[in-house]
Tab-separated table of N, CA and C in Angstrom:
chain	number	residue	atom	x	y	z
A	20	UNK	N	107.328	-31.218	132.411
A	20	UNK	CA	106.144	-30.592	132.940
A	20	UNK	C	106.489	-29.147	133.328
A	21	UNK	N	106.354	-28.208	132.419
A	21	UNK	CA	106.685	-26.805	132.665
A	21	UNK	C	105.546	-26.139	133.433
A	22	UNK	N	105.871	-25.462	134.509
A	22	UNK	CA	104.874	-24.808	135.354
A	22	UNK	C	104.985	-23.305	135.202
A	23	UNK	N	103.895	-22.687	134.811
A	23	UNK	CA	103.838	-21.229	134.668
A	23	UNK	C	103.416	-20.588	135.989
A	24	UNK	N	104.171	-19.606	136.451
A	24	UNK	CA	103.837	-18.865	137.659
A	24	UNK	C	103.415	-17.459	137.280
A	25	UNK	N	102.457	-16.951	138.022
A	25	UNK	CA	101.984	-15.580	137.852
A	25	UNK	C	102.068	-14.890	139.209
A	26	UNK	N	102.013	-13.579	139.212
A	26	UNK	CA	102.125	-12.828	140.459
A	26	UNK	C	101.057	-13.258	141.462
A	27	UNK	N	99.850	-13.566	140.985
A	27	UNK	CA	98.785	-13.990	141.904
A	27	UNK	C	99.145	-15.312	142.590
A	28	UNK	N	99.891	-16.179	141.907
A	28	UNK	CA	100.325	-17.433	142.517
A	28	UNK	C	101.312	-17.173	143.655
A	29	UNK	N	102.225	-16.240	143.449
A	29	UNK	CA	103.196	-15.903	144.485
A	29	UNK	C	102.522	-15.272	145.691
A	30	UNK	N	101.534	-14.419	145.435
A	30	UNK	CA	100.783	-13.803	146.534
A	30	UNK	C	100.037	-14.883	147.316
A	31	UNK	N	99.395	-15.803	146.617
A	31	UNK	CA	98.697	-16.905	147.287
A	31	UNK	C	99.666	-17.736	148.122
A	32	UNK	N	100.821	-18.052	147.553
A	32	UNK	CA	101.815	-18.855	148.256
A	32	UNK	C	102.239	-18.159	149.548
A	33	UNK	N	102.586	-16.893	149.467
A	33	UNK	CA	102.990	-16.143	150.655
A	33	UNK	C	101.871	-16.090	151.691
A	34	UNK	N	100.648	-15.883	151.235
A	34	UNK	CA	99.499	-15.806	152.137
A	34	UNK	C	99.310	-17.118	152.886
A	35	UNK	N	99.290	-18.241	152.160
A	35	UNK	CA	99.058	-19.531	152.806
A	35	UNK	C	100.218	-19.938	153.708
A	36	UNK	N	101.447	-19.640	153.317
A	36	UNK	CA	102.586	-19.932	154.188
A	36	UNK	C	102.494	-19.125	155.472
A	37	UNK	N	102.100	-17.861	155.343
A	37	UNK	CA	101.930	-17.011	156.523
A	37	UNK	C	100.824	-17.553	157.435
A	38	UNK	N	99.715	-17.976	156.854
A	38	UNK	CA	98.603	-18.514	157.633
A	38	UNK	C	99.025	-19.790	158.373
A	39	UNK	N	99.806	-20.630	157.729
A	39	UNK	CA	100.251	-21.868	158.357
A	39	UNK	C	101.259	-21.619	159.469
A	40	UNK	N	102.025	-20.552	159.381
A	40	UNK	CA	103.044	-20.240	160.388
A	40	UNK	C	102.454	-19.579	161.623
A	41	UNK	N	101.399	-18.806	161.458
A	41	UNK	CA	100.883	-17.950	162.527
A	41	UNK	C	100.348	-18.674	163.745
A	42	UNK	N	101.040	-18.532	164.863
A	42	UNK	CA	100.560	-19.015	166.144
A	42	UNK	C	100.285	-20.499	166.236
A	43	UNK	N	101.067	-21.316	165.565
A	43	UNK	CA	100.844	-22.759	165.593
A	43	UNK	C	101.664	-23.386	166.716
A	44	UNK	N	100.988	-24.134	167.579
A	44	UNK	CA	101.700	-24.915	168.590
A	44	UNK	C	102.037	-26.278	167.988
A	45	UNK	N	102.600	-27.163	168.791
A	45	UNK	CA	103.013	-28.471	168.263
A	45	UNK	C	101.819	-29.250	167.725
A	46	UNK	N	100.681	-29.196	168.397
A	46	UNK	CA	99.477	-29.907	167.931
A	46	UNK	C	99.025	-29.328	166.595
A	47	UNK	N	99.020	-28.006	166.489
A	47	UNK	CA	98.634	-27.361	165.240
A	47	UNK	C	99.581	-27.701	164.109
A	48	UNK	N	100.864	-27.792	164.416
A	48	UNK	CA	101.875	-28.149	163.404
A	48	UNK	C	101.605	-29.558	162.874
A	49	UNK	N	101.257	-30.452	163.775
A	49	UNK	CA	100.946	-31.826	163.378
A	49	UNK	C	99.739	-31.852	162.453
A	50	UNK	N	98.738	-31.040	162.768
A	50	UNK	CA	97.538	-30.968	161.926
A	50	UNK	C	97.861	-30.433	160.532
A	51	UNK	N	98.689	-29.391	160.471
A	51	UNK	CA	99.069	-28.807	159.184
A	51	UNK	C	99.883	-29.813	158.374
A	52	UNK	N	100.807	-30.505	159.032
A	52	UNK	CA	101.609	-31.519	158.338
A	52	UNK	C	100.729	-32.633	157.784
A	53	UNK	N	99.750	-33.081	158.573
A	53	UNK	CA	98.843	-34.139	158.127
A	53	UNK	C	97.998	-33.653	156.951
A	54	UNK	N	97.529	-32.407	157.018
A	54	UNK	CA	96.747	-31.836	155.916
A	54	UNK	C	97.567	-31.787	154.635
A	55	UNK	N	98.801	-31.301	154.749
A	55	UNK	CA	99.665	-31.200	153.571
A	55	UNK	C	100.004	-32.574	152.999
A	56	UNK	N	100.180	-33.551	153.859
A	56	UNK	CA	100.461	-34.920	153.400
A	56	UNK	C	99.273	-35.476	152.606
A	57	UNK	N	98.064	-35.217	153.104
A	57	UNK	CA	96.867	-35.672	152.403
A	57	UNK	C	96.722	-34.984	151.042
A	58	UNK	N	97.015	-33.688	151.000
A	58	UNK	CA	96.972	-32.959	149.727
A	58	UNK	C	97.952	-33.592	148.743
A	59	UNK	N	99.152	-33.890	149.210
A	59	UNK	CA	100.165	-34.492	148.338
A	59	UNK	C	99.722	-35.857	147.819
A	60	UNK	N	99.288	-36.718	148.744
A	60	UNK	CA	98.930	-38.086	148.352
A	60	UNK	C	97.726	-38.127	147.421
A	61	UNK	N	96.758	-37.261	147.642
A	61	UNK	CA	95.526	-37.293	146.860
A	61	UNK	C	95.623	-36.525	145.544
A	62	UNK	N	96.285	-35.372	145.561
A	62	UNK	CA	96.227	-34.469	144.409
A	62	UNK	C	97.522	-34.313	143.620
A	63	UNK	N	98.643	-34.663	144.212
A	63	UNK	CA	99.922	-34.404	143.545
A	63	UNK	C	100.612	-35.692	143.117
A	64	UNK	N	100.778	-36.612	144.046
A	64	UNK	CA	101.505	-37.848	143.749
A	64	UNK	C	100.960	-38.605	142.534
A	65	UNK	N	99.629	-38.698	142.350
A	65	UNK	CA	99.139	-39.425	141.168
A	65	UNK	C	99.619	-38.844	139.834
A	66	UNK	N	99.951	-37.557	139.806
A	66	UNK	CA	100.420	-36.917	138.574
A	66	UNK	C	101.917	-37.085	138.359
A	67	UNK	N	102.604	-37.634	139.348
A	67	UNK	CA	104.058	-37.780	139.255
A	67	UNK	C	104.488	-39.158	138.799
A	68	UNK	N	103.582	-40.096	138.700
A	68	UNK	CA	103.962	-41.456	138.317
A	68	UNK	C	104.570	-41.460	136.917
A	69	UNK	N	105.654	-42.150	136.804
A	69	UNK	CA	106.338	-42.247	135.523
A	69	UNK	C	107.320	-41.117	135.272
A	70	UNK	N	107.336	-40.087	136.117
A	70	UNK	CA	108.281	-38.984	135.956
A	70	UNK	C	109.616	-39.375	136.573
A	71	UNK	N	110.711	-39.158	135.853
A	71	UNK	CA	112.018	-39.531	136.400
A	71	UNK	C	112.442	-38.656	137.582
A	72	UNK	N	111.983	-37.412	137.608
A	72	UNK	CA	112.322	-36.520	138.718
A	72	UNK	C	111.104	-35.660	139.062
A	73	UNK	N	111.102	-35.173	140.273
A	73	UNK	CA	109.978	-34.365	140.745
A	73	UNK	C	110.273	-32.897	140.473
A	74	UNK	N	109.339	-32.220	139.813
A	74	UNK	CA	109.447	-30.787	139.559
A	74	UNK	C	108.869	-30.055	140.767
A	75	UNK	N	109.742	-29.457	141.571
A	75	UNK	CA	109.312	-28.785	142.798
A	75	UNK	C	108.299	-27.681	142.519
A	76	UNK	N	108.462	-26.964	141.411
A	76	UNK	CA	107.510	-25.902	141.067
A	76	UNK	C	106.114	-26.471	140.869
A	77	UNK	N	106.037	-27.616	140.199
A	77	UNK	CA	104.751	-28.273	139.986
A	77	UNK	C	104.129	-28.685	141.318
A	78	UNK	N	104.932	-29.262	142.194
A	78	UNK	CA	104.417	-29.711	143.490
A	78	UNK	C	103.894	-28.527	144.305
A	79	UNK	N	104.650	-27.462	144.383
A	79	UNK	CA	104.236	-26.294	145.172
A	79	UNK	C	102.998	-25.649	144.583
A	80	UNK	N	102.963	-25.483	143.276
A	80	UNK	CA	101.794	-24.866	142.652
A	80	UNK	C	100.562	-25.749	142.793
A	81	UNK	N	100.744	-27.042	142.721
A	81	UNK	CA	99.616	-27.957	142.905
A	81	UNK	C	99.081	-27.885	144.320
A	82	UNK	N	99.971	-27.685	145.289
A	82	UNK	CA	99.561	-27.533	146.688
A	82	UNK	C	98.686	-26.300	146.867
A	83	UNK	N	98.997	-25.248	146.103
A	83	UNK	CA	98.182	-24.028	146.198
A	83	UNK	C	96.763	-24.316	145.788
């Protein structure tokens, strides 16, 4: 599963990581972790079945 990255993807990644980091207390961190877990379970994990290894690039880009 080859994942193509473009400059706009990197900008989006940096933007969302920055937004998730900014001023988060422990409660906010828990909310972000729960949100990311739901994104993974609903949108990413179903595409990984049958794959011998997880392509981190695919997972990160899918999260975007």
